[in-house]
Amino acid sequence: MAKKKHHLNGAEIIIEALREEQVEYIFGYPGGAVLHVYDAIYKQKDITHVLARHEQGAIHEADGYARASGKVGVAIVTSGPGLTNAVTG
C-alpha cells in the first residue's frame, strides 16, 4: 500500500517554518490577505496568536516580546492599510 503524502499549502509552510524557529507567539491583526495564515495558526497548537487592537500595536508587542525574552518576535498584518499602519510602528 502506497504511503499517503500530505501536501502543505503556503500558509502551513509559513507556520511550520516559525515552529522550526521555536516561535511561541504571533502578534497580529487579521485581514483578508492573511486569513489563510490565520487558518493555519488555528489548526495547530504550538504557536499562540495574540490579537492586537491595531497593526501598530502588533509591531510594538512583537518588539517588546523579543526585547524582554530574547526570542524571536513575530507580527502579522494584512496588506494595504494594515501594512502602512505596521510600518509606522
Tab-separated table of N, CA and C in Angstrom:
chain	number	residue	atom	x	y	z
A	1	MET	N	0.843	-1.177	0.000
A	1	MET	CA	0.000	0.000	0.000
A	1	MET	C	0.893	1.247	0.000
A	2	ALA	N	0.622	2.152	-0.890
A	2	ALA	CA	1.425	3.376	-1.010
A	2	ALA	C	1.139	4.317	0.155
A	3	LYS	N	2.189	5.005	0.584
A	3	LYS	CA	2.016	5.982	1.661
A	3	LYS	C	1.284	7.199	1.125
A	4	LYS	N	0.413	7.704	1.946
A	4	LYS	CA	-0.330	8.900	1.577
A	4	LYS	C	0.535	10.123	1.875
A	5	LYS	N	0.721	10.980	0.879
A	5	LYS	CA	1.528	12.179	1.064
A	5	LYS	C	0.648	13.325	1.516
A	6	HIS	N	1.169	14.090	2.450
A	6	HIS	CA	0.464	15.287	2.911
A	6	HIS	C	1.142	16.494	2.284
A	7	HIS	N	0.405	17.224	1.498
A	7	HIS	CA	0.942	18.419	0.859
A	7	HIS	C	0.563	19.633	1.686
A	8	LEU	N	1.546	20.441	2.016
A	8	LEU	CA	1.304	21.663	2.778
A	8	LEU	C	1.015	22.812	1.827
A	9	ASN	N	0.090	23.681	2.230
A	9	ASN	CA	-0.117	24.897	1.448
A	9	ASN	C	0.860	25.962	1.944
A	10	GLY	N	0.883	27.110	1.292
A	10	GLY	CA	1.834	28.164	1.643
A	10	GLY	C	1.722	28.625	3.081
A	11	ALA	N	0.498	28.773	3.561
A	11	ALA	CA	0.285	29.222	4.942
A	11	ALA	C	0.821	28.199	5.938
A	12	GLU	N	0.596	26.925	5.665
A	12	GLU	CA	1.095	25.875	6.557
A	12	GLU	C	2.623	25.816	6.547
A	13	ILE	N	3.226	26.111	5.408
A	13	ILE	CA	4.686	26.148	5.320
A	13	ILE	C	5.232	27.281	6.182
A	14	ILE	N	4.569	28.434	6.152
A	14	ILE	CA	4.989	29.566	6.989
A	14	ILE	C	4.943	29.183	8.460
A	15	ILE	N	3.834	28.585	8.881
A	15	ILE	CA	3.682	28.199	10.289
A	15	ILE	C	4.709	27.138	10.667
A	16	GLU	N	4.961	26.192	9.780
A	16	GLU	CA	5.964	25.158	10.058
A	16	GLU	C	7.357	25.780	10.200
A	17	ALA	N	7.687	26.748	9.363
A	17	ALA	CA	8.987	27.427	9.466
A	17	ALA	C	9.101	28.167	10.794
A	18	LEU	N	8.027	28.809	11.223
A	18	LEU	CA	8.037	29.503	12.515
A	18	LEU	C	8.184	28.512	13.663
A	19	ARG	N	7.531	27.370	13.541
A	19	ARG	CA	7.658	26.315	14.550
A	19	ARG	C	9.104	25.832	14.654
A	20	GLU	N	9.752	25.650	13.501
A	20	GLU	CA	11.144	25.203	13.487
A	20	GLU	C	12.077	26.230	14.129
A	21	GLU	N	11.694	27.490	14.090
A	21	GLU	CA	12.466	28.552	14.749
A	21	GLU	C	12.059	28.721	16.211
A	22	GLN	N	11.210	27.829	16.688
A	22	GLN	CA	10.727	27.805	18.073
A	22	GLN	C	9.958	29.067	18.455
A	23	VAL	N	9.232	29.613	17.493
A	23	VAL	CA	8.366	30.757	17.764
A	23	VAL	C	7.196	30.269	18.610
A	24	GLU	N	6.896	30.984	19.683
A	24	GLU	CA	5.806	30.603	20.577
A	24	GLU	C	4.584	31.496	20.411
A	25	TYR	N	4.798	32.736	19.994
A	25	TYR	CA	3.707	33.706	19.883
A	25	TYR	C	3.774	34.448	18.556
A	26	ILE	N	2.608	34.716	17.999
A	26	ILE	CA	2.472	35.597	16.847
A	26	ILE	C	1.523	36.706	17.265
A	27	PHE	N	1.958	37.936	17.130
A	27	PHE	CA	1.140	39.097	17.463
A	27	PHE	C	0.563	39.628	16.163
A	28	GLY	N	-0.730	39.905	16.144
A	28	GLY	CA	-1.268	40.366	14.877
A	28	GLY	C	-2.683	40.862	14.908
A	29	TYR	N	-3.057	41.344	13.732
A	29	TYR	CA	-4.402	41.855	13.491
A	29	TYR	C	-4.844	41.283	12.149
A	30	PRO	N	-5.888	40.450	12.133
A	30	PRO	CA	-6.267	39.759	10.902
A	30	PRO	C	-6.880	40.681	9.849
A	31	GLY	N	-6.739	40.264	8.623
A	31	GLY	CA	-7.347	40.950	7.492
A	31	GLY	C	-7.404	39.995	6.313
A	32	GLY	N	-8.121	40.373	5.294
A	32	GLY	CA	-8.399	39.492	4.162
A	32	GLY	C	-7.201	38.791	3.554
A	33	ALA	N	-6.109	39.501	3.363
A	33	ALA	CA	-4.955	38.930	2.663
A	33	ALA	C	-4.207	37.876	3.471
A	34	VAL	N	-4.397	37.829	4.770
A	34	VAL	CA	-3.660	36.865	5.603
A	34	VAL	C	-4.576	35.868	6.315
A	35	LEU	N	-5.825	35.801	5.910
A	35	LEU	CA	-6.745	34.879	6.588
A	35	LEU	C	-6.332	33.425	6.418
A	36	HIS	N	-5.699	33.079	5.289
A	36	HIS	CA	-5.214	31.708	5.112
A	36	HIS	C	-4.127	31.367	6.134
A	37	VAL	N	-3.330	32.355	6.519
A	37	VAL	CA	-2.315	32.132	7.555
A	37	VAL	C	-3.003	31.954	8.910
A	38	TYR	N	-4.037	32.734	9.155
A	38	TYR	CA	-4.794	32.580	10.401
A	38	TYR	C	-5.455	31.207	10.482
A	39	ASP	N	-5.923	30.684	9.351
A	39	ASP	CA	-6.469	29.325	9.336
A	39	ASP	C	-5.398	28.321	9.756
A	40	ALA	N	-4.186	28.497	9.248
A	40	ALA	CA	-3.087	27.587	9.597
A	40	ALA	C	-2.706	27.717	11.069
A	41	ILE	N	-2.753	28.933	11.599
A	41	ILE	CA	-2.475	29.136	13.030
A	41	ILE	C	-3.519	28.399	13.862
A	42	TYR	N	-4.777	28.523	13.466
A	42	TYR	CA	-5.886	27.910	14.201
A	42	TYR	C	-5.782	26.386	14.220
A	43	LYS	N	-5.253	25.797	13.155
A	43	LYS	CA	-5.202	24.340	13.028
A	43	LYS	C	-4.083	23.686	13.841
A	44	GLN	N	-3.196	24.484	14.423
A	44	GLN	CA	-2.094	23.903	15.187
A	44	GLN	C	-2.141	24.414	16.627
A	45	LYS	N	-1.350	23.815	17.485
A	45	LYS	CA	-1.413	24.161	18.913
A	45	LYS	C	-0.090	24.665	19.484
A	46	ASP	N	0.971	24.702	18.683
A	46	ASP	CA	2.290	25.065	19.210
A	46	ASP	C	2.525	26.567	19.308
A	47	ILE	N	1.872	27.337	18.460
A	47	ILE	CA	2.076	28.782	18.420
A	47	ILE	C	0.775	29.468	18.813
A	48	THR	N	0.873	30.411	19.742
A	48	THR	CA	-0.295	31.146	20.226
A	48	THR	C	-0.396	32.485	19.516
A	49	HIS	N	-1.585	32.807	19.057
A	49	HIS	CA	-1.815	34.115	18.441
A	49	HIS	C	-2.293	35.085	19.512
A	50	VAL	N	-1.704	36.277	19.522
A	50	VAL	CA	-2.116	37.344	20.436
A	50	VAL	C	-2.738	38.441	19.579
A	51	LEU	N	-4.026	38.664	19.761
A	51	LEU	CA	-4.752	39.646	18.961
A	51	LEU	C	-4.436	41.057	19.424
A	52	ALA	N	-3.978	41.879	18.500
A	52	ALA	CA	-3.714	43.291	18.785
A	52	ALA	C	-4.951	44.101	18.393
A	53	ARG	N	-5.059	45.294	18.922
A	53	ARG	CA	-6.187	46.158	18.571
A	53	ARG	C	-5.884	47.025	17.360
A	54	HIS	N	-4.622	47.030	16.952
A	54	HIS	CA	-4.194	47.854	15.822
A	54	HIS	C	-2.884	47.263	15.306
A	55	GLU	N	-2.621	47.389	14.024
A	55	GLU	CA	-1.395	46.837	13.451
A	55	GLU	C	-0.141	47.405	14.109
A	56	GLN	N	-0.150	48.677	14.394
A	56	GLN	CA	0.997	49.296	15.052
A	56	GLN	C	1.246	48.651	16.417
A	57	GLY	N	0.170	48.347	17.121
A	57	GLY	CA	0.286	47.671	18.409
A	57	GLY	C	0.911	46.298	18.270
A	58	ALA	N	0.568	45.573	17.208
A	58	ALA	CA	1.146	44.245	16.988
A	58	ALA	C	2.657	44.325	16.829
A	59	ILE	N	3.113	45.354	16.122
A	59	ILE	CA	4.551	45.537	15.936
A	59	ILE	C	5.231	45.822	17.271
A	60	HIS	N	4.638	46.702	18.055
A	60	HIS	CA	5.217	47.032	19.363
A	60	HIS	C	5.200	45.816	20.297
A	61	GLU	N	4.135	45.037	20.243
A	61	GLU	CA	4.058	43.833	21.073
A	61	GLU	C	5.159	42.841	20.698
A	62	ALA	N	5.338	42.605	19.404
A	62	ALA	CA	6.371	41.668	18.953
A	62	ALA	C	7.764	42.175	19.323
A	63	ASP	N	7.976	43.476	19.177
A	63	ASP	CA	9.265	44.071	19.535
A	63	ASP	C	9.516	43.955	21.040
A	64	GLY	N	8.519	44.292	21.827
A	64	GLY	CA	8.661	44.197	23.283
A	64	GLY	C	8.900	42.775	23.745
A	65	TYR	N	8.182	41.830	23.133
A	65	TYR	CA	8.368	40.424	23.472
A	65	TYR	C	9.801	39.986	23.164
A	66	ALA	N	10.302	40.375	21.992
A	66	ALA	CA	11.662	39.993	21.605
A	66	ALA	C	12.697	40.596	22.548
A	67	ARG	N	12.512	41.850	22.904
A	67	ARG	CA	13.466	42.510	23.801
A	67	ARG	C	13.444	41.894	25.196
A	68	ALA	N	12.248	41.572	25.696
A	68	ALA	CA	12.116	41.047	27.057
A	68	ALA	C	12.529	39.582	27.169
A	69	SER	N	12.275	38.805	26.119
A	69	SER	CA	12.514	37.368	26.199
A	69	SER	C	13.805	36.917	25.520
A	70	GLY	N	14.305	37.729	24.591
A	70	GLY	CA	15.463	37.305	23.811
A	70	GLY	C	15.101	36.324	22.712
A	71	LYS	N	13.811	36.093	22.517
A	71	LYS	CA	13.330	35.179	21.481
A	71	LYS	C	12.864	35.977	20.270
A	72	VAL	N	12.509	35.266	19.224
A	72	VAL	CA	12.039	35.914	18.004
A	72	VAL	C	10.655	36.505	18.235
A	73	GLY	N	10.480	37.767	17.858
A	73	GLY	CA	9.171	38.413	17.919
A	73	GLY	C	8.560	38.430	16.533
A	74	VAL	N	7.346	37.935	16.402
A	74	VAL	CA	6.695	37.832	15.095
A	74	VAL	C	5.384	38.595	15.113
A	75	ALA	N	5.179	39.407	14.078
A	75	ALA	CA	3.917	40.123	13.910
A	75	ALA	C	3.368	39.805	12.530
A	76	ILE	N	2.049	39.752	12.428
A	76	ILE	CA	1.399	39.516	11.149
A	76	ILE	C	0.276	40.529	10.978
A	77	VAL	N	0.255	41.148	9.816
A	77	VAL	CA	-0.796	42.109	9.475
A	77	VAL	C	-1.194	41.875	8.023
A	78	THR	N	-2.286	42.483	7.616
A	78	THR	CA	-2.746	42.334	6.247
A	78	THR	C	-2.080	43.361	5.340
A	79	SER	N	-2.350	43.257	4.082
A	79	SER	CA	-1.753	44.169	3.100
A	79	SER	C	-2.457	45.523	3.103
A	80	GLY	N	-1.933	46.434	2.308
A	80	GLY	CA	-2.545	47.754	2.157
A	80	GLY	C	-2.446	48.585	3.414
A	81	PRO	N	-3.580	49.095	3.896
A	81	PRO	CA	-3.566	49.946	5.088
A	81	PRO	C	-2.987	49.244	6.318
A	82	GLY	N	-3.188	47.929	6.412
A	82	GLY	CA	-2.622	47.190	7.541
A	82	GLY	C	-1.109	47.271	7.561
A	83	LEU	N	-0.508	47.115	6.397
A	83	LEU	CA	0.947	47.203	6.307
A	83	LEU	C	1.423	48.626	6.568
A	84	THR	N	0.695	49.599	6.048
A	84	THR	CA	1.054	51.001	6.293
A	84	THR	C	1.017	51.314	7.780
A	85	ASN	N	-0.004	50.836	8.469
A	85	ASN	CA	-0.090	51.042	9.917
A	85	ASN	C	1.056	50.347	10.645
A	86	ALA	N	1.467	49.187	10.155
A	86	ALA	CA	2.558	48.450	10.794
A	86	ALA	C	3.894	49.161	10.609
A	87	VAL	N	4.113	49.731	9.442
A	87	VAL	CA	5.382	50.407	9.159
A	87	VAL	C	5.605	51.570	10.111
A	88	THR	N	4.545	52.238	10.502
A	88	THR	CA	4.694	53.374	11.413
A	88	THR	C	4.937	52.935	12.845
A	89	GLY	N	4.861	51.620	13.107
A	89	GLY	CA	5.129	51.092	14.438
A	89	GLY	C	6.583	50.904	14.582
